[in-house]
Amino acid sequence: MFFMMLSALSDDERNCTEEIFDNYYKLIYKIAYDILNNTQDAEDTLDEVMINVMNNIEKFLHSSRNEITSQIVIYSRNAAINLYNKNKRRNEAEQPITVTNEDGMDEILDFADMEFNLEDLIISNEIVEIIKRHLKSLSQEHRDVINLVYSFGYSNVEAAKILHISPNAVGLRLFKAKKKLLEIAGGELSELI
């Protein structure tokens, strides 16, 4: 399948894909093996990451080496974690997030209706630097979703495919990450806004 997909790409896209493979296959394999501790699973992860690269090649064509490396690390880690979880719980279905309300009734959380827009806060270089500094205090899963959506320009649906989670889970992670960023950096941000 890899070679069929590769043949469908333009020359520039194929060259970019081959260059990414040549430069990053060892890194992808190492990340996957460190998580999976299995040679075959690490090789399967390498294949999946390269398929993801080809499916999103336009995001890589004009990216800097640092941007490509960041994306490759995120793709690799998430593909390996996804395979690990798949191996661990083959038949376990993803459950919706439920909470108990004040009346003691369970209800499913709907984050689509909540207004919270970090993009409106990014109005100056100072604010960007404050946010970058505080991103390090977020969990890895929240940093990954913030980077994919805001730094690399993926939609929630595209990020969901890369992270192997639902688009709603991407929205939830974004919501929690932005809320945490405001809690951490709120004082500094309020001085600038």
PDB file of C-alpha atoms in Angstrom:
ATOM      1  CA  MET A   1       0.000   0.000   0.000  1.00  0.00           C
ATOM      2  CA  PHE A   2       2.885   2.333   0.834  1.00  0.00           C
ATOM      3  CA  PHE A   3       4.328   2.089  -2.681  1.00  0.00           C
ATOM      4  CA  MET A   4       0.912   2.532  -4.329  1.00  0.00           C
ATOM      5  CA  MET A   5       0.347   5.710  -2.328  1.00  0.00           C
ATOM      6  CA  LEU A   6       3.854   6.921  -3.103  1.00  0.00           C
ATOM      7  CA  SER A   7       3.291   6.483  -6.833  1.00  0.00           C
ATOM      8  CA  ALA A   8       0.153   8.656  -6.642  1.00  0.00           C
ATOM      9  CA  LEU A   9       2.116  11.649  -5.355  1.00  0.00           C
ATOM     10  CA  SER A  10       3.637  14.390  -7.502  1.00  0.00           C
ATOM     11  CA  ASP A  11       7.408  14.427  -7.921  1.00  0.00           C
ATOM     12  CA  ASP A  12       7.822  17.147  -5.238  1.00  0.00           C
ATOM     13  CA  GLU A  13       5.563  15.281  -2.822  1.00  0.00           C
ATOM     14  CA  ARG A  14       7.348  11.982  -3.476  1.00  0.00           C
ATOM     15  CA  ASN A  15      10.764  13.600  -2.991  1.00  0.00           C
ATOM     16  CA  CYS A  16       9.577  15.217   0.258  1.00  0.00           C
ATOM     17  CA  THR A  17       8.177  11.891   1.506  1.00  0.00           C
ATOM     18  CA  GLU A  18      11.375  10.040   0.633  1.00  0.00           C
ATOM     19  CA  GLU A  19      13.487  12.717   2.330  1.00  0.00           C
ATOM     20  CA  ILE A  20      11.344  12.520   5.469  1.00  0.00           C
ATOM     21  CA  PHE A  21      11.677   8.740   5.482  1.00  0.00           C
ATOM     22  CA  ASP A  22      15.450   8.859   4.972  1.00  0.00           C
ATOM     23  CA  ASN A  23      15.925  11.474   7.705  1.00  0.00           C
ATOM     24  CA  TYR A  24      13.432  10.230  10.272  1.00  0.00           C
ATOM     25  CA  TYR A  25      12.885   6.461   9.981  1.00  0.00           C
ATOM     26  CA  LYS A  26      15.333   5.741  12.824  1.00  0.00           C
ATOM     27  CA  LEU A  27      13.668   8.316  15.089  1.00  0.00           C
ATOM     28  CA  ILE A  28      10.183   6.981  14.291  1.00  0.00           C
ATOM     29  CA  TYR A  29      11.293   3.413  14.954  1.00  0.00           C
ATOM     30  CA  LYS A  30      13.022   4.363  18.226  1.00  0.00           C
ATOM     31  CA  ILE A  31       9.995   6.245  19.554  1.00  0.00           C
ATOM     32  CA  ALA A  32       7.703   3.360  18.614  1.00  0.00           C
ATOM     33  CA  TYR A  33       9.997   0.681  20.029  1.00  0.00           C
ATOM     34  CA  ASP A  34      10.430   2.586  23.298  1.00  0.00           C
ATOM     35  CA  ILE A  35       6.648   2.572  23.743  1.00  0.00           C
ATOM     36  CA  LEU A  36       5.794  -0.851  22.308  1.00  0.00           C
ATOM     37  CA  ASN A  37       8.892  -2.950  23.108  1.00  0.00           C
ATOM     38  CA  ASN A  38       8.129  -5.027  20.033  1.00  0.00           C
ATOM     39  CA  THR A  39       9.987  -5.009  16.714  1.00  0.00           C
ATOM     40  CA  GLN A  40       6.988  -5.856  14.514  1.00  0.00           C
ATOM     41  CA  ASP A  41       4.757  -3.276  16.203  1.00  0.00           C
ATOM     42  CA  ALA A  42       7.487  -0.633  15.854  1.00  0.00           C
ATOM     43  CA  GLU A  43       7.769  -1.428  12.132  1.00  0.00           C
ATOM     44  CA  ASP A  44       3.974  -1.243  11.780  1.00  0.00           C
ATOM     45  CA  THR A  45       4.075   2.143  13.499  1.00  0.00           C
ATOM     46  CA  LEU A  46       6.754   3.323  11.065  1.00  0.00           C
ATOM     47  CA  ASP A  47       4.473   2.329   8.167  1.00  0.00           C
ATOM     48  CA  GLU A  48       1.486   4.097   9.717  1.00  0.00           C
ATOM     49  CA  VAL A  49       3.465   7.282  10.359  1.00  0.00           C
ATOM     50  CA  MET A  50       4.690   7.382   6.775  1.00  0.00           C
ATOM     51  CA  ILE A  51       1.142   6.850   5.490  1.00  0.00           C
ATOM     52  CA  ASN A  52       0.039   9.760   7.700  1.00  0.00           C
ATOM     53  CA  VAL A  53       2.874  11.855   6.263  1.00  0.00           C
ATOM     54  CA  MET A  54       1.735  11.057   2.719  1.00  0.00           C
ATOM     55  CA  ASN A  55      -1.888  11.801   3.590  1.00  0.00           C
ATOM     56  CA  ASN A  56      -0.838  15.195   4.972  1.00  0.00           C
ATOM     57  CA  ILE A  57       2.118  15.882   2.675  1.00  0.00           C
ATOM     58  CA  GLU A  58       1.009  19.459   1.976  1.00  0.00           C
ATOM     59  CA  LYS A  59       1.710  20.233   5.666  1.00  0.00           C
ATOM     60  CA  PHE A  60       5.337  19.093   5.196  1.00  0.00           C
ATOM     61  CA  LEU A  61       6.277  20.502   1.784  1.00  0.00           C
ATOM     62  CA  HIS A  62       7.234  23.978   2.980  1.00  0.00           C
ATOM     63  CA  SER A  63       7.858  23.279   6.667  1.00  0.00           C
ATOM     64  CA  SER A  64      11.151  23.903   8.423  1.00  0.00           C
ATOM     65  CA  ARG A  65      13.202  21.007   9.753  1.00  0.00           C
ATOM     66  CA  ASN A  66      12.090  21.828  13.320  1.00  0.00           C
ATOM     67  CA  GLU A  67       8.423  21.818  12.310  1.00  0.00           C
ATOM     68  CA  ILE A  68       8.826  18.510  10.489  1.00  0.00           C
ATOM     69  CA  THR A  69      10.634  16.977  13.460  1.00  0.00           C
ATOM     70  CA  SER A  70       7.906  18.132  15.852  1.00  0.00           C
ATOM     71  CA  GLN A  71       5.184  16.704  13.663  1.00  0.00           C
ATOM     72  CA  ILE A  72       7.046  13.416  13.157  1.00  0.00           C
ATOM     73  CA  VAL A  73       7.531  13.022  16.924  1.00  0.00           C
ATOM     74  CA  ILE A  74       3.838  13.683  17.549  1.00  0.00           C
ATOM     75  CA  TYR A  75       2.753  11.331  14.755  1.00  0.00           C
ATOM     76  CA  SER A  76       5.132   8.607  15.974  1.00  0.00           C
ATOM     77  CA  ARG A  77       4.276   8.819  19.640  1.00  0.00           C
ATOM     78  CA  ASN A  78       0.566   8.849  18.995  1.00  0.00           C
ATOM     79  CA  ALA A  79       0.642   6.035  16.442  1.00  0.00           C
ATOM     80  CA  ALA A  80       2.644   3.896  18.880  1.00  0.00           C
ATOM     81  CA  ILE A  81       0.390   4.724  21.815  1.00  0.00           C
ATOM     82  CA  ASN A  82      -2.635   3.977  19.677  1.00  0.00           C
ATOM     83  CA  LEU A  83      -1.233   0.587  18.706  1.00  0.00           C
ATOM     84  CA  TYR A  84      -0.326  -0.116  22.328  1.00  0.00           C
ATOM     85  CA  ASN A  85      -3.862   0.682  23.446  1.00  0.00           C
ATOM     86  CA  LYS A  86      -5.333  -1.286  20.563  1.00  0.00           C
ATOM     87  CA  ASN A  87      -3.267  -4.309  21.547  1.00  0.00           C
ATOM     88  CA  LYS A  88      -4.216  -3.863  25.193  1.00  0.00           C
ATOM     89  CA  ARG A  89      -7.946  -3.414  24.690  1.00  0.00           C
ATOM     90  CA  ARG A  90      -8.921  -4.872  21.347  1.00  0.00           C
ATOM     91  CA  ASN A  91     -12.664  -4.853  21.886  1.00  0.00           C
ATOM     92  CA  GLU A  92     -13.141  -2.068  24.396  1.00  0.00           C
ATOM     93  CA  ALA A  93     -15.366   0.657  23.003  1.00  0.00           C
ATOM     94  CA  GLU A  94     -14.713   4.329  23.647  1.00  0.00           C
ATOM     95  CA  GLN A  95     -17.201   5.611  26.223  1.00  0.00           C
ATOM     96  CA  PRO A  96     -18.584   9.142  26.126  1.00  0.00           C
ATOM     97  CA  ILE A  97     -17.534  11.478  28.921  1.00  0.00           C
ATOM     98  CA  THR A  98     -20.269  11.678  31.519  1.00  0.00           C
ATOM     99  CA  VAL A  99     -20.553  13.682  34.689  1.00  0.00           C
ATOM    100  CA  THR A 100     -23.045  13.668  37.504  1.00  0.00           C
ATOM    101  CA  ASN A 101     -25.015  16.902  37.634  1.00  0.00           C
ATOM    102  CA  GLU A 102     -26.374  18.646  40.732  1.00  0.00           C
ATOM    103  CA  ASP A 103     -29.514  16.480  40.662  1.00  0.00           C
ATOM    104  CA  GLY A 104     -27.450  13.291  40.781  1.00  0.00           C
ATOM    105  CA  MET A 105     -28.220  12.472  37.138  1.00  0.00           C
ATOM    106  CA  ASP A 106     -25.530  11.431  34.686  1.00  0.00           C
ATOM    107  CA  GLU A 107     -25.207  13.604  31.612  1.00  0.00           C
ATOM    108  CA  ILE A 108     -22.878  13.603  28.634  1.00  0.00           C
ATOM    109  CA  LEU A 109     -20.598  16.632  28.387  1.00  0.00           C
ATOM    110  CA  ASP A 110     -21.106  18.795  25.297  1.00  0.00           C
ATOM    111  CA  PHE A 111     -18.216  21.168  24.804  1.00  0.00           C
ATOM    112  CA  ALA A 112     -19.321  22.449  21.414  1.00  0.00           C
ATOM    113  CA  ASP A 113     -21.609  25.015  23.076  1.00  0.00           C
ATOM    114  CA  MET A 114     -18.926  26.466  25.356  1.00  0.00           C
ATOM    115  CA  GLU A 115     -17.358  29.703  24.172  1.00  0.00           C
ATOM    116  CA  PHE A 116     -13.622  29.803  24.791  1.00  0.00           C
ATOM    117  CA  ASN A 117     -11.390  31.194  22.099  1.00  0.00           C
ATOM    118  CA  LEU A 118      -7.634  31.265  22.668  1.00  0.00           C
ATOM    119  CA  GLU A 119      -7.128  32.581  19.137  1.00  0.00           C
ATOM    120  CA  ASP A 120      -8.674  35.895  20.199  1.00  0.00           C
ATOM    121  CA  LEU A 121      -6.008  36.235  22.892  1.00  0.00           C
ATOM    122  CA  ILE A 122      -3.054  35.887  20.541  1.00  0.00           C
ATOM    123  CA  ILE A 123      -2.728  39.549  19.593  1.00  0.00           C
ATOM    124  CA  SER A 124       0.927  40.322  20.181  1.00  0.00           C
ATOM    125  CA  ASN A 125       4.338  38.725  20.339  1.00  0.00           C
ATOM    126  CA  GLU A 126       4.405  39.202  24.101  1.00  0.00           C
ATOM    127  CA  ILE A 127       1.261  37.140  24.528  1.00  0.00           C
ATOM    128  CA  VAL A 128       2.614  34.440  22.206  1.00  0.00           C
ATOM    129  CA  GLU A 129       5.811  34.255  24.265  1.00  0.00           C
ATOM    130  CA  ILE A 130       3.852  34.005  27.518  1.00  0.00           C
ATOM    131  CA  ILE A 131       1.747  31.190  26.082  1.00  0.00           C
ATOM    132  CA  LYS A 132       4.798  29.353  24.710  1.00  0.00           C
ATOM    133  CA  ARG A 133       6.482  29.585  28.099  1.00  0.00           C
ATOM    134  CA  HIS A 134       3.449  28.164  29.882  1.00  0.00           C
ATOM    135  CA  LEU A 135       2.741  25.410  27.338  1.00  0.00           C
ATOM    136  CA  LYS A 136       5.531  23.447  28.976  1.00  0.00           C
ATOM    137  CA  SER A 137       3.429  23.103  32.109  1.00  0.00           C
ATOM    138  CA  LEU A 138       0.617  21.344  30.209  1.00  0.00           C
ATOM    139  CA  SER A 139       0.421  17.581  29.868  1.00  0.00           C
ATOM    140  CA  GLN A 140       1.928  16.033  26.731  1.00  0.00           C
ATOM    141  CA  GLU A 141      -1.507  15.226  25.289  1.00  0.00           C
ATOM    142  CA  HIS A 142      -2.614  18.842  25.705  1.00  0.00           C
ATOM    143  CA  ARG A 143       0.630  20.190  24.180  1.00  0.00           C
ATOM    144  CA  ASP A 144       0.236  17.831  21.220  1.00  0.00           C
ATOM    145  CA  VAL A 145      -3.298  18.963  20.430  1.00  0.00           C
ATOM    146  CA  ILE A 146      -2.391  22.659  20.864  1.00  0.00           C
ATOM    147  CA  ASN A 147       0.614  22.226  18.549  1.00  0.00           C
ATOM    148  CA  LEU A 148      -1.301  20.335  15.880  1.00  0.00           C
ATOM    149  CA  VAL A 149      -4.262  22.724  15.785  1.00  0.00           C
ATOM    150  CA  TYR A 150      -2.669  26.113  16.477  1.00  0.00           C
ATOM    151  CA  SER A 151       0.981  25.720  15.440  1.00  0.00           C
ATOM    152  CA  PHE A 152       0.601  23.419  12.442  1.00  0.00           C
ATOM    153  CA  GLY A 153      -2.883  24.475  11.339  1.00  0.00           C
ATOM    154  CA  TYR A 154      -4.628  21.111  11.399  1.00  0.00           C
ATOM    155  CA  SER A 155      -8.390  21.086  11.819  1.00  0.00           C
ATOM    156  CA  ASN A 156      -9.883  19.237  14.784  1.00  0.00           C
ATOM    157  CA  VAL A 157     -10.851  16.384  12.447  1.00  0.00           C
ATOM    158  CA  GLU A 158      -7.320  16.153  11.000  1.00  0.00           C
ATOM    159  CA  ALA A 159      -5.759  16.298  14.480  1.00  0.00           C
ATOM    160  CA  ALA A 160      -8.177  13.597  15.640  1.00  0.00           C
ATOM    161  CA  LYS A 161      -6.994  11.279  12.857  1.00  0.00           C
ATOM    162  CA  ILE A 162      -3.336  11.893  13.733  1.00  0.00           C
ATOM    163  CA  LEU A 163      -3.913  11.367  17.458  1.00  0.00           C
ATOM    164  CA  HIS A 164      -6.293   8.432  16.897  1.00  0.00           C
ATOM    165  CA  ILE A 165      -9.027  10.004  18.967  1.00  0.00           C
ATOM    166  CA  SER A 166     -12.435  11.418  18.116  1.00  0.00           C
ATOM    167  CA  PRO A 167     -12.833  15.042  16.988  1.00  0.00           C
ATOM    168  CA  ASN A 168     -14.860  15.604  20.165  1.00  0.00           C
ATOM    169  CA  ALA A 169     -11.884  14.396  22.208  1.00  0.00           C
ATOM    170  CA  VAL A 170      -9.691  16.922  20.366  1.00  0.00           C
ATOM    171  CA  GLY A 171     -12.183  19.643  21.257  1.00  0.00           C
ATOM    172  CA  LEU A 172     -12.221  18.508  24.873  1.00  0.00           C
ATOM    173  CA  ARG A 173      -8.426  18.496  25.074  1.00  0.00           C
ATOM    174  CA  LEU A 174      -8.278  21.955  23.475  1.00  0.00           C
ATOM    175  CA  PHE A 175     -10.871  23.243  25.930  1.00  0.00           C
ATOM    176  CA  LYS A 176      -8.996  21.834  28.936  1.00  0.00           C
ATOM    177  CA  ALA A 177      -5.614  23.013  27.640  1.00  0.00           C
ATOM    178  CA  LYS A 178      -6.867  26.551  27.025  1.00  0.00           C
ATOM    179  CA  LYS A 179      -8.572  26.646  30.403  1.00  0.00           C
ATOM    180  CA  LYS A 180      -5.360  25.480  32.102  1.00  0.00           C
ATOM    181  CA  LEU A 181      -3.312  28.059  30.163  1.00  0.00           C
ATOM    182  CA  LEU A 182      -5.610  30.831  31.320  1.00  0.00           C
ATOM    183  CA  GLU A 183      -5.371  29.605  34.913  1.00  0.00           C
ATOM    184  CA  ILE A 184      -1.573  29.548  34.757  1.00  0.00           C
ATOM    185  CA  ALA A 185      -0.930  32.645  32.658  1.00  0.00           C
ATOM    186  CA  GLY A 186      -4.066  34.633  33.375  1.00  0.00           C
ATOM    187  CA  GLY A 187      -2.333  37.252  35.506  1.00  0.00           C
ATOM    188  CA  GLU A 188       0.371  37.924  32.940  1.00  0.00           C
ATOM    189  CA  LEU A 189      -2.165  37.990  30.112  1.00  0.00           C
ATOM    190  CA  SER A 190      -4.562  40.333  31.873  1.00  0.00           C
ATOM    191  CA  GLU A 191      -1.744  42.879  32.199  1.00  0.00           C
ATOM    192  CA  LEU A 192      -1.368  42.909  28.386  1.00  0.00           C
ATOM    193  CA  ILE A 193      -4.985  42.732  27.257  1.00  0.00           C
TER     194      ILE A 193
END
